[in-house]
Tab-separated table of C-alpha atoms in Angstrom:
chain	number	residue	atom	x	y	z
A	1	UNK	CA	19.754	-11.724	-48.240
A	2	UNK	CA	18.382	-8.976	-50.512
A	3	UNK	CA	21.847	-7.849	-51.610
A	4	UNK	CA	20.528	-7.295	-55.135
A	5	UNK	CA	18.808	-4.124	-53.900
A	6	UNK	CA	21.714	-2.854	-51.792
A	7	UNK	CA	23.365	-0.662	-54.398
A	8	UNK	CA	24.788	1.669	-51.774
A	9	UNK	CA	25.064	1.063	-48.067
A	10	UNK	CA	25.843	3.974	-45.770
A	11	UNK	CA	26.666	3.289	-42.147
A	12	UNK	CA	27.308	6.503	-40.270
A	13	UNK	CA	29.974	8.469	-42.146
A	14	UNK	CA	31.437	6.183	-44.772
A	15	UNK	CA	34.384	7.019	-47.025
A	16	UNK	CA	31.822	8.380	-49.495
A	17	UNK	CA	30.268	10.773	-47.034
A	18	UNK	CA	31.415	14.303	-46.402
A	19	UNK	CA	29.975	16.730	-43.886
A	20	UNK	CA	28.316	14.064	-41.726
A	21	UNK	CA	28.124	16.201	-38.607
A	22	UNK	CA	25.106	18.243	-37.553
A	23	UNK	CA	24.300	21.387	-39.489
A	24	UNK	CA	25.751	23.532	-36.728
A	25	UNK	CA	29.058	21.677	-36.517
A	26	UNK	CA	31.879	23.721	-38.029
A	27	UNK	CA	34.626	21.230	-37.199
A	28	UNK	CA	36.403	19.551	-40.129
A	29	UNK	CA	35.334	16.077	-41.223
A	30	UNK	CA	37.634	13.120	-40.969
A	31	UNK	CA	38.124	10.536	-43.710
A	32	UNK	CA	38.594	6.805	-43.273
A	33	UNK	CA	42.370	7.232	-43.079
A	34	UNK	CA	42.139	9.948	-40.429
A	35	UNK	CA	42.808	12.785	-42.872
A	36	UNK	CA	40.588	15.844	-43.091
A	37	UNK	CA	38.047	15.762	-45.911
A	38	UNK	CA	37.156	18.900	-47.820
A	39	UNK	CA	33.435	19.335	-47.199
A	40	UNK	CA	33.376	22.535	-49.248
A	41	UNK	CA	32.831	20.454	-52.405
A	42	UNK	CA	29.410	19.334	-51.143
A	43	UNK	CA	26.734	21.822	-52.178
A	44	UNK	CA	23.626	21.666	-49.966
A	45	UNK	CA	21.215	24.324	-51.267
A	46	UNK	CA	17.966	25.251	-49.542
A	47	UNK	CA	16.045	26.065	-52.703
A	48	UNK	CA	16.006	25.160	-56.370
A	49	UNK	CA	14.233	22.956	-58.858
A	50	UNK	CA	12.499	19.832	-57.534
A	51	UNK	CA	14.098	16.387	-57.565
A	52	UNK	CA	12.051	13.907	-59.567
A	53	UNK	CA	12.288	11.199	-56.859
A	54	UNK	CA	13.214	11.610	-53.190
A	55	UNK	CA	12.233	8.962	-50.635
A	56	UNK	CA	13.271	8.148	-47.074
A	57	UNK	CA	11.572	5.225	-45.344
A	58	UNK	CA	11.875	2.435	-42.778
A	59	UNK	CA	12.365	-1.220	-43.640
A	60	UNK	CA	11.597	-3.680	-40.839
A	61	UNK	CA	12.345	-7.385	-41.167
A	62	UNK	CA	9.868	-9.103	-38.849
A	63	UNK	CA	11.447	-12.529	-39.361
A	64	UNK	CA	15.058	-11.541	-38.679
A	65	UNK	CA	13.971	-8.813	-36.225
A	66	UNK	CA	16.100	-6.002	-37.596
A	67	UNK	CA	15.279	-2.510	-38.827
A	68	UNK	CA	16.953	0.202	-40.862
A	69	UNK	CA	16.525	3.359	-42.916
A	70	UNK	CA	16.404	3.332	-46.716
A	71	UNK	CA	16.260	6.078	-49.303
A	72	UNK	CA	16.105	6.726	-53.023
A	73	UNK	CA	17.117	9.751	-55.075
A	74	UNK	CA	16.328	9.856	-58.776
A	75	UNK	CA	16.094	12.238	-61.689
A	76	UNK	CA	18.592	14.549	-63.349
A	77	UNK	CA	22.259	13.604	-62.824
A	78	UNK	CA	23.913	15.366	-59.916
A	79	UNK	CA	27.458	16.207	-58.872
A	80	UNK	CA	26.671	16.607	-55.163
A	81	UNK	CA	23.793	15.724	-52.854
A	82	UNK	CA	23.017	15.730	-49.133
A	83	UNK	CA	20.176	14.617	-46.873
A	84	UNK	CA	19.207	16.597	-43.762
A	85	UNK	CA	16.795	15.505	-41.014
A	86	UNK	CA	13.954	17.720	-39.692
A	87	UNK	CA	16.039	18.604	-36.612
A	88	UNK	CA	18.851	19.931	-38.822
A	89	UNK	CA	21.181	16.954	-38.444
A	90	UNK	CA	22.883	16.100	-41.720
A	91	UNK	CA	22.615	12.358	-42.438
A	92	UNK	CA	25.169	12.339	-45.219
A	93	UNK	CA	26.596	14.331	-48.092
A	94	UNK	CA	28.296	13.058	-51.227
A	95	UNK	CA	30.316	14.699	-53.970
A	96	UNK	CA	31.844	12.111	-56.338
A	97	UNK	CA	35.278	13.312	-57.531
A	98	UNK	CA	37.052	13.271	-60.882
A	99	UNK	CA	35.401	11.432	-63.775
A	100	UNK	CA	32.295	10.321	-61.919
A	101	UNK	CA	31.788	13.853	-60.721
A	102	UNK	CA	31.802	15.103	-64.314
A	103	UNK	CA	29.515	12.275	-65.453
A	104	UNK	CA	27.171	12.682	-62.518
A	105	UNK	CA	24.971	10.223	-60.670
A	106	UNK	CA	21.272	9.814	-61.363
A	107	UNK	CA	19.316	7.066	-59.583
A	108	UNK	CA	20.899	6.390	-56.195
A	109	UNK	CA	19.514	3.894	-53.674
A	110	UNK	CA	20.956	3.816	-50.161
A	111	UNK	CA	20.302	1.937	-46.962
A	112	UNK	CA	21.636	1.994	-43.431
A	113	UNK	CA	23.023	-0.903	-41.504
A	114	UNK	CA	20.250	-3.093	-40.007
A	115	UNK	CA	21.450	-4.329	-36.608
A	116	UNK	CA	19.286	-6.761	-34.615
A	117	UNK	CA	16.496	-5.086	-32.661
A	118	UNK	CA	17.907	-6.369	-29.368
A	119	UNK	CA	21.038	-4.305	-30.119
A	120	UNK	CA	19.403	-1.316	-31.801
A	121	UNK	CA	15.700	-1.158	-31.068
A	122	UNK	CA	12.922	0.407	-33.110
A	123	UNK	CA	12.610	2.988	-30.315
A	124	UNK	CA	16.306	3.805	-30.824
A	125	UNK	CA	15.708	4.271	-34.526
A	126	UNK	CA	12.697	6.504	-33.901
A	127	UNK	CA	14.750	8.623	-31.540
A	128	UNK	CA	17.653	8.940	-33.985
A	129	UNK	CA	15.427	9.600	-37.013
A	130	UNK	CA	12.518	11.903	-36.091
A	131	UNK	CA	9.328	12.091	-38.125
A	132	UNK	CA	8.958	14.975	-40.513
A	133	UNK	CA	10.308	16.340	-43.762
A	134	UNK	CA	13.831	15.291	-44.778
A	135	UNK	CA	15.529	17.763	-47.109
A	136	UNK	CA	17.238	16.189	-50.108
A	137	UNK	CA	19.369	18.884	-51.722
A	138	UNK	CA	22.157	19.047	-54.231
A	139	UNK	CA	23.555	20.443	-57.448
A	140	UNK	CA	23.158	18.904	-60.888
A	141	UNK	CA	25.946	18.454	-63.401
A	142	UNK	CA	24.122	21.200	-65.292
A	143	UNK	CA	24.864	23.575	-62.401
A	144	UNK	CA	21.217	23.768	-61.317
A	145	UNK	CA	20.395	23.428	-57.608
A	146	UNK	CA	17.706	20.869	-56.787
A	147	UNK	CA	15.782	20.177	-53.594
A	148	UNK	CA	12.956	17.934	-52.433
A	149	UNK	CA	11.204	17.165	-49.174
A	150	UNK	CA	10.866	13.465	-48.375
A	151	UNK	CA	8.135	12.803	-45.819
A	152	UNK	CA	9.195	10.318	-43.147
A	153	UNK	CA	6.934	8.681	-40.548
A	154	UNK	CA	7.182	6.030	-37.818
A	155	UNK	CA	4.151	4.064	-39.070
A	156	UNK	CA	5.610	0.576	-39.505
A	157	UNK	CA	3.136	-2.054	-40.742
A	158	UNK	CA	2.806	-5.409	-39.006
A	159	UNK	CA	4.248	-8.411	-40.788
A	160	UNK	CA	2.449	-10.051	-43.715
A	161	UNK	CA	2.295	-13.599	-42.321
A	162	UNK	CA	2.994	-16.097	-45.115
A	163	UNK	CA	0.339	-18.817	-44.910
A	164	UNK	CA	1.453	-20.921	-47.915
A	165	UNK	CA	3.706	-22.638	-48.723
A	166	UNK	CA	5.068	-23.910	-45.406
A	167	UNK	CA	8.472	-22.330	-44.797
A	168	UNK	CA	11.319	-22.302	-42.314
A	169	UNK	CA	12.729	-18.911	-41.259
A	170	UNK	CA	16.321	-20.129	-40.943
A	171	UNK	CA	17.849	-22.955	-42.987
A	172	UNK	CA	20.722	-23.210	-40.496
A	173	UNK	CA	18.297	-24.227	-37.750
A	174	UNK	CA	15.768	-26.425	-39.565
A	175	UNK	CA	15.411	-28.359	-42.801
A	176	UNK	CA	13.212	-26.579	-45.334
A	177	UNK	CA	9.922	-28.250	-46.291
A	178	UNK	CA	9.801	-29.934	-49.704
A	179	UNK	CA	7.278	-28.391	-52.124
A	180	UNK	CA	6.255	-29.511	-55.617
A	181	UNK	CA	7.519	-26.989	-58.192
A	182	UNK	CA	4.272	-27.083	-60.159
A	183	UNK	CA	1.238	-24.979	-59.328
A	184	UNK	CA	2.826	-23.091	-56.448
A	185	UNK	CA	0.929	-20.103	-55.051
A	186	UNK	CA	2.334	-17.754	-52.417
A	187	UNK	CA	-0.362	-16.708	-49.929
A	188	UNK	CA	-0.265	-14.304	-46.994
A	189	UNK	CA	-2.505	-12.673	-44.404
A	190	UNK	CA	-3.583	-9.114	-45.134
A	191	UNK	CA	-2.048	-6.339	-43.034
A	192	UNK	CA	-4.326	-3.700	-41.504
A	193	UNK	CA	-2.351	-2.359	-38.527
A	194	UNK	CA	0.990	-0.872	-37.590
A	195	UNK	CA	3.256	-2.543	-35.041
A	196	UNK	CA	1.880	-0.040	-32.501
A	197	UNK	CA	-1.710	-1.181	-33.082
A	198	UNK	CA	-2.778	1.831	-35.123
A	199	UNK	CA	-4.379	1.676	-38.582
A	200	UNK	CA	-2.070	0.995	-41.515
A	201	UNK	CA	-2.872	2.136	-45.027
A	202	UNK	CA	-1.311	-0.540	-47.211
A	203	UNK	CA	-0.656	0.584	-50.782
A	204	UNK	CA	0.592	-2.793	-52.021
A	205	UNK	CA	2.561	-5.947	-51.399
A	206	UNK	CA	5.813	-7.096	-52.935
A	207	UNK	CA	6.459	-10.819	-53.410
A	208	UNK	CA	9.978	-12.033	-54.132
A	209	UNK	CA	11.055	-15.614	-54.803
A	210	UNK	CA	14.813	-16.078	-55.158
A	211	UNK	CA	16.903	-19.062	-56.130
A	212	UNK	CA	18.954	-19.017	-52.964
A	213	UNK	CA	22.187	-20.695	-54.052
A	214	UNK	CA	22.483	-19.178	-57.530
A	215	UNK	CA	25.349	-16.742	-58.005
A	216	UNK	CA	26.329	-14.177	-60.625
A	217	UNK	CA	28.962	-12.007	-58.896
A	218	UNK	CA	29.518	-9.686	-61.865
A	219	UNK	CA	25.969	-9.414	-63.161
A	220	UNK	CA	22.257	-9.590	-62.337
A	221	UNK	CA	21.410	-13.033	-63.719
A	222	UNK	CA	20.467	-14.620	-60.392
A	223	UNK	CA	16.926	-16.030	-60.895
A	224	UNK	CA	14.472	-13.752	-59.044
A	225	UNK	CA	10.687	-13.597	-59.412
A	226	UNK	CA	9.774	-10.129	-58.125
A	227	UNK	CA	6.200	-8.788	-58.357
A	228	UNK	CA	4.278	-5.867	-56.825
A	229	UNK	CA	0.548	-6.472	-56.352
A	230	UNK	CA	-2.439	-4.367	-55.275
A	231	UNK	CA	-3.275	-3.877	-51.570
A	232	UNK	CA	-6.347	-6.133	-51.819
A	233	UNK	CA	-4.283	-9.087	-53.077
A	234	UNK	CA	-3.442	-11.948	-50.724
A	235	UNK	CA	-2.023	-14.527	-53.138
A	236	UNK	CA	0.319	-14.739	-56.130
A	237	UNK	CA	0.982	-17.791	-58.347
A	238	UNK	CA	4.580	-18.576	-59.234
A	239	UNK	CA	5.087	-19.654	-62.868
A	240	UNK	CA	6.060	-23.298	-63.242
A	241	UNK	CA	8.768	-22.194	-65.676
A	242	UNK	CA	10.550	-20.252	-62.925
A	243	UNK	CA	10.971	-23.086	-60.428
A	244	UNK	CA	13.553	-25.857	-60.814
A	245	UNK	CA	13.434	-29.290	-59.158
A	246	UNK	CA	15.555	-30.014	-56.088
A	247	UNK	CA	16.380	-26.325	-55.558
A	248	UNK	CA	16.353	-24.105	-52.459
A	249	UNK	CA	14.280	-20.916	-52.669
A	250	UNK	CA	13.791	-17.893	-50.444
A	251	UNK	CA	10.352	-16.276	-50.233
A	252	UNK	CA	9.861	-12.675	-49.128
A	253	UNK	CA	6.546	-10.857	-48.770
A	254	UNK	CA	6.645	-7.130	-48.034
A	255	UNK	CA	3.726	-5.046	-46.787
A	256	UNK	CA	4.170	-1.473	-48.040
A	257	UNK	CA	2.515	1.360	-46.114
A	258	UNK	CA	1.426	4.663	-47.639
A	259	UNK	CA	4.429	6.321	-45.946
A	260	UNK	CA	6.737	4.010	-47.899
A	261	UNK	CA	7.661	2.111	-44.724
A	262	UNK	CA	7.678	-1.631	-45.297
A	263	UNK	CA	7.783	-4.834	-43.283
A	264	UNK	CA	9.123	-8.148	-44.555
A	265	UNK	CA	8.340	-11.774	-43.780
A	266	UNK	CA	10.938	-14.296	-44.961
A	267	UNK	CA	11.123	-18.085	-45.289
A	268	UNK	CA	12.677	-20.925	-47.272
A	269	UNK	CA	11.470	-24.039	-49.069
A	270	UNK	CA	12.999	-26.775	-51.221
A	271	UNK	CA	11.426	-28.041	-54.427
A	272	UNK	CA	10.936	-31.761	-54.970
């Protein structure tokens, strides 16, 4: 599910990450093969020009009951970058070697693993990732240091309950309802609160309809209808031209909070 957006997945210290210890840890880093990695190639400045895009936020899947941390860095191409939490703990640092290092990396989306909440709870996540300003710092291929502060909060919106069409949350446990492919409208209940019962400032909703069994392993041709709508919207029609008969589809509706944190509701239906 949602692998089209998972351009880079970082779980702890991956083979891409260097310097994954806390900022006060002077011990050498260990690579995937047990060898010591040279963290000196990762430049983590404390000042410089401002990154164009720097985001760190929570994504909670209310249907699957799992939660993780996502982030996005965008702008001028860089040769090294690192992300540091408000308490000084370094989340990760990357310095692509050889040709990619010379070419640089521009837009870079990353996400953590998303274990089930009964294994890694939201309280665990809040403890591991404190609220505050996360420093995104690095050096561009032009030799210029760049920094940005990504504001991170624990305000997770409640789920946007999908009210139409009827869906099943798991196709392995129940047969999906059969829906006519013409005139379909996705509808959901508006979100006004966080999961803690506080007020949520919703800046928009994202609606995604995906042809579940379509595959394009080397490209991006999998049929996906993906639309962001205003926070006062509670419905979105799906073009008849998008839907095929006798086809399984996944529906996702995301409530996006002003912090960037987002909560997903997911379900499946089959067209007649």
